Amino acid sequence: MNNTLDVIFLGNDDAKHARLVDALSHLGFCVRRCHDLIDVYDRYSRRPSPLVVLDAPLSDIHNAAVRLRAVDRGLGIVAIAAFADAESRIRTLLCGADACLPPDVTGLELAAALQALVRRAVGLDGMEASADTHAEEPAQETWRLANKGWTLISPAGRTLGLTTGERDFLSRLVTAPDRKISRDAFYADGADDADSGITRRRFVDVMISRLRRKATANQMTLPIRAVHGWGYMFAADIALDPDYRASGEDSRQDGLEEWGRETEDAGAAN
């Protein structure tokens, strides 16, 4: 499968599922929405996906999980339903689902569950891939941030297009003293209270995890390292191309709006 972030999403609750699909899309997932099982099977047969989300009656979830698991043992399947008890969740897992989530799941929680399945699929250990297994990206060589900050170029010449949030984060990271930045420093002026701060930190962690997955799919190992209990650092030399300029107010506002949508999404579960 070429795209590790491709998702087939089964759901017919327009308002609820539109919110979840929108949240996943903002976090970099490519979502193909289906309204019934026939559509799921048809889309999967025409273009297999590594991830499937099933939000439907349990009987439909069980049938789909069994059938899809028989086709691909490595498929990541997330079930969303009003599970009455542990027995119903166990039955769903035994049918082939990898995770069982409640109907009021937020976009960030669903994204985290899907990213856990991506890590399993690509053999990653969590926050970061091992640099030792990718000798083509030695940390001591120079990376480049080009195209006014919208493109990251590896020492091997591979390119990675950045979203507004990723560009803003990398711009701040590589221009900060010692190339280190705390989670709290990212969109700090967008938080109104302590709960917003917690949600913001989760958003940054999810965004970095998604950025790692995207880079890995492009055969790049990002030299972004977690600083335990604090933030992140860019652990390599990086050159800013002559046409580079720091994020302006427009992209800053876009990033705040993106973060705001995820804040509202995460807050909906409280």
Coordinates of C-alpha atoms in Angstrom, one line a residue:
M1 CA 0.0 0.0 0.0
N2 CA 1.5 3.3 -1.1
N3 CA -0.1 5.7 1.4
T4 CA 0.1 4.8 5.1
L5 CA -2.3 7.6 6.0
D6 CA -5.1 6.5 3.6
V7 CA -8.3 5.8 5.5
I8 CA -11.6 4.3 4.4
F9 CA -14.3 5.7 6.7
L10 CA -17.7 4.0 7.1
G11 CA -20.4 6.3 8.6
N12 CA -23.7 7.8 7.8
D13 CA -24.2 10.3 10.6
D14 CA -23.5 13.4 8.5
A15 CA -22.8 16.0 11.2
K16 CA -20.7 13.7 13.5
H17 CA -18.8 12.0 10.7
A18 CA -18.1 15.2 8.9
R19 CA -16.5 16.5 12.0
L20 CA -14.3 13.4 12.4
V21 CA -13.4 13.3 8.7
D22 CA -12.5 17.0 8.8
A23 CA -10.3 16.5 11.9
L24 CA -8.5 13.6 10.3
S25 CA -8.0 15.5 7.1
H26 CA -6.4 18.4 8.9
L27 CA -4.0 16.0 10.6
G28 CA -2.8 14.7 7.2
F29 CA -5.0 11.6 6.7
C30 CA -6.5 11.0 3.2
V31 CA -10.1 10.0 4.0
R32 CA -12.5 8.2 1.7
R33 CA -15.9 8.3 3.2
C34 CA -18.5 5.5 2.6
H35 CA -22.1 5.2 3.6
D36 CA -22.6 1.5 3.5
L37 CA -20.7 -1.8 3.4
I38 CA -21.1 -2.3 -0.3
D39 CA -19.3 1.0 -0.8
V40 CA -16.6 0.0 1.6
Y41 CA -15.9 -3.3 -0.2
D42 CA -16.0 -1.6 -3.6
R43 CA -13.6 1.2 -2.6
Y44 CA -11.2 -1.3 -0.9
S45 CA -11.2 -3.6 -3.9
R46 CA -10.4 -0.7 -6.3
R47 CA -7.8 0.9 -4.1
P48 CA -6.8 -1.0 -0.9
S49 CA -6.3 1.1 2.2
P50 CA -4.1 0.3 5.2
L51 CA -6.7 1.8 7.6
V52 CA -10.4 1.4 7.9
V53 CA -12.8 3.1 10.4
L54 CA -16.2 1.4 10.9
D55 CA -18.9 3.4 12.6
A56 CA -22.1 1.4 12.2
P57 CA -24.3 -1.2 13.9
L58 CA -22.3 -3.9 15.5
S59 CA -23.6 -6.6 13.1
D60 CA -22.2 -4.6 10.2
I61 CA -18.9 -3.9 12.0
H62 CA -18.5 -7.6 12.7
N63 CA -19.3 -8.6 9.1
A64 CA -16.9 -6.1 7.7
A65 CA -14.1 -6.8 10.1
V66 CA -14.2 -10.5 9.4
R67 CA -14.3 -10.0 5.6
L68 CA -11.6 -7.3 5.5
R69 CA -9.3 -9.2 7.9
A70 CA -9.5 -12.3 5.7
V71 CA -8.3 -10.2 2.8
D72 CA -5.5 -8.4 4.6
R73 CA -4.1 -9.6 7.9
G74 CA -2.1 -6.4 8.3
L75 CA -5.1 -4.0 7.9
G76 CA -5.7 -1.6 10.7
I77 CA -9.4 -1.6 11.7
V78 CA -11.0 0.8 14.2
A79 CA -14.6 0.2 15.4
I80 CA -16.8 3.0 16.7
A81 CA -20.0 1.9 18.4
A82 CA -22.0 2.1 21.6
F83 CA -20.5 -1.0 23.1
A84 CA -22.9 -2.2 25.9
D85 CA -20.3 -4.1 27.8
A86 CA -16.9 -5.8 27.8
E87 CA -18.3 -8.8 26.1
S88 CA -19.4 -6.8 23.0
R89 CA -16.0 -5.2 22.8
I90 CA -14.3 -8.6 23.0
R91 CA -16.5 -10.0 20.3
T92 CA -15.7 -7.1 18.1
L93 CA -11.9 -7.5 18.6
L94 CA -12.2 -11.2 17.9
C95 CA -14.0 -10.5 14.7
G96 CA -10.9 -8.6 13.5
A97 CA -11.0 -5.0 14.9
D98 CA -7.8 -3.6 16.4
A99 CA -9.5 -0.9 18.6
C100 CA -13.0 -0.2 19.9
L101 CA -13.9 3.5 20.5
P102 CA -17.1 5.1 21.8
P103 CA -19.5 7.1 19.7
D104 CA -18.4 10.4 21.2
V105 CA -14.7 9.8 20.2
T106 CA -12.9 13.0 19.3
G107 CA -10.9 13.6 16.1
L108 CA -7.6 13.7 18.1
E109 CA -8.4 10.4 19.8
L110 CA -9.3 8.7 16.6
A111 CA -6.2 10.0 14.9
A112 CA -4.1 8.7 17.8
A113 CA -5.6 5.3 17.4
L114 CA -5.0 5.3 13.7
Q115 CA -1.4 6.5 14.2
A116 CA -0.8 3.6 16.6
L117 CA -1.8 1.2 13.8
V118 CA 0.5 3.0 11.4
R119 CA 3.4 2.6 13.8
R120 CA 2.7 -1.1 13.9
A121 CA 2.5 -1.3 10.2
V122 CA 5.7 0.4 9.4
G123 CA 7.6 -1.1 12.4
L124 CA 8.2 2.1 14.3
D125 CA 8.6 2.3 18.1
G126 CA 6.5 5.3 18.9
M127 CA 7.8 8.8 18.9
E128 CA 10.7 8.4 16.5
A129 CA 12.3 6.0 14.1
S130 CA 15.8 4.8 14.7
A131 CA 18.3 6.8 12.7
D132 CA 20.7 3.8 12.7
T133 CA 18.5 2.0 10.2
H134 CA 18.5 4.9 7.7
A135 CA 22.2 5.6 6.9
E136 CA 21.1 7.6 3.9
E137 CA 20.0 10.4 6.3
P138 CA 23.1 11.0 8.5
A139 CA 22.3 13.6 11.2
Q140 CA 25.6 15.6 10.7
E141 CA 24.7 16.5 7.1
T142 CA 22.8 19.6 6.1
W143 CA 19.0 19.8 5.6
R144 CA 17.4 22.7 3.8
L145 CA 14.1 24.6 4.3
A146 CA 13.2 25.9 0.9
N147 CA 10.3 27.4 -1.1
K148 CA 9.6 30.1 1.5
G149 CA 9.6 27.4 4.2
W150 CA 7.0 25.2 2.5
T151 CA 9.4 22.4 1.5
L152 CA 11.9 20.4 3.6
I153 CA 14.8 18.9 1.7
S154 CA 16.9 16.1 3.1
P155 CA 20.7 15.7 2.7
A156 CA 19.9 12.9 0.2
G157 CA 17.8 15.4 -1.9
R158 CA 14.4 14.0 -1.0
T159 CA 11.6 16.7 -0.6
L160 CA 8.7 16.9 1.8
G161 CA 5.9 19.4 1.3
L162 CA 4.6 20.9 4.6
T163 CA 1.2 22.0 5.8
T164 CA 0.6 25.4 7.4
G165 CA 1.0 24.0 10.9
E166 CA 4.1 21.9 10.0
R167 CA 5.7 24.9 8.3
D168 CA 5.1 27.2 11.3
F169 CA 6.4 24.6 13.7
L170 CA 9.6 23.8 11.7
S171 CA 10.2 27.5 11.1
R172 CA 10.0 28.2 14.8
L173 CA 12.1 25.1 15.6
V174 CA 15.0 25.7 13.3
T175 CA 15.3 29.4 14.1
A176 CA 15.0 29.0 17.9
P177 CA 18.2 29.1 20.1
D178 CA 19.9 25.7 19.9
R179 CA 17.0 24.7 17.6
K180 CA 14.9 23.7 20.5
I181 CA 11.3 24.7 21.3
S182 CA 8.8 23.7 24.0
R183 CA 5.3 22.3 23.3
D184 CA 3.9 25.3 25.3
A185 CA 5.6 27.8 23.0
F186 CA 3.7 26.6 20.0
Y187 CA 0.5 28.7 19.6
A188 CA 0.9 29.8 23.2
D189 CA -1.2 32.9 22.5
G190 CA -4.1 30.7 21.3
A191 CA -4.7 29.1 24.7
D192 CA -7.4 30.6 27.0
D193 CA -7.1 28.3 30.0
A194 CA -5.2 25.3 31.4
D195 CA -7.3 22.8 29.5
S196 CA -6.5 24.6 26.2
G197 CA -2.8 24.2 27.0
I198 CA -3.2 20.5 27.5
T199 CA -5.1 20.2 24.2
R200 CA -2.5 22.3 22.4
R201 CA 0.4 20.1 23.6
R202 CA -1.5 17.0 22.4
F203 CA -2.1 18.7 19.1
V204 CA 1.6 19.4 18.7
D205 CA 2.5 15.8 19.6
V206 CA -0.1 14.4 17.1
M207 CA 1.2 16.8 14.4
I208 CA 4.8 15.7 14.9
S209 CA 3.9 12.1 14.8
R210 CA 1.9 12.6 11.6
L211 CA 4.9 14.5 10.1
R212 CA 7.2 11.6 11.0
R213 CA 4.9 9.1 9.3
K214 CA 4.7 11.2 6.2
A215 CA 8.5 11.5 6.0
T216 CA 8.9 7.8 6.6
A217 CA 6.5 7.1 3.7
N218 CA 8.9 9.3 1.6
Q219 CA 12.0 7.4 2.8
M220 CA 13.1 10.2 5.0
T221 CA 14.1 10.1 8.7
L222 CA 13.5 13.5 10.3
P223 CA 16.2 14.6 12.8
I224 CA 13.4 15.9 15.1
R225 CA 14.1 14.6 18.7
A226 CA 11.8 14.7 21.7
V227 CA 13.2 16.5 24.7
H228 CA 11.7 14.5 27.5
G229 CA 9.0 16.3 29.4
W230 CA 9.6 19.6 27.5
G231 CA 9.5 19.8 23.8
Y232 CA 11.4 19.1 20.6
M233 CA 14.7 19.9 18.9
F234 CA 16.1 19.7 15.4
A235 CA 19.2 17.5 15.8
A236 CA 21.0 18.3 12.6
D237 CA 22.4 21.2 10.6
I238 CA 19.9 23.0 8.5
A239 CA 20.3 25.8 5.9
L240 CA 17.6 28.3 5.1
D241 CA 17.4 29.0 1.4
P242 CA 17.7 32.6 0.2
D243 CA 14.0 32.7 -0.6
Y244 CA 13.1 31.5 2.9
R245 CA 11.1 33.8 5.2
A246 CA 9.5 33.2 8.5
S247 CA 5.8 32.5 8.8
G248 CA 3.8 35.6 8.2
E249 CA 0.6 36.7 9.9
D250 CA -1.6 35.0 7.3
S251 CA -0.1 31.6 7.7
R252 CA 0.0 32.2 11.5
Q253 CA -3.7 32.8 11.5
D254 CA -4.3 29.7 9.4
G255 CA -2.4 27.7 11.9
L256 CA -4.3 29.1 14.8
E257 CA -7.6 28.3 13.1
E258 CA -6.3 24.7 12.5
W259 CA -5.3 24.4 16.1
G260 CA -8.7 26.0 17.2
R261 CA -10.6 23.3 15.3
E262 CA -8.7 20.6 17.0
T263 CA -9.2 22.3 20.4
E264 CA -12.9 22.4 19.9
D265 CA -12.9 18.8 18.8
A266 CA -10.9 17.6 21.8
G267 CA -13.0 19.7 24.1
A268 CA -16.2 18.1 22.9
A269 CA -15.4 14.9 24.9
N270 CA -15.2 16.8 28.2

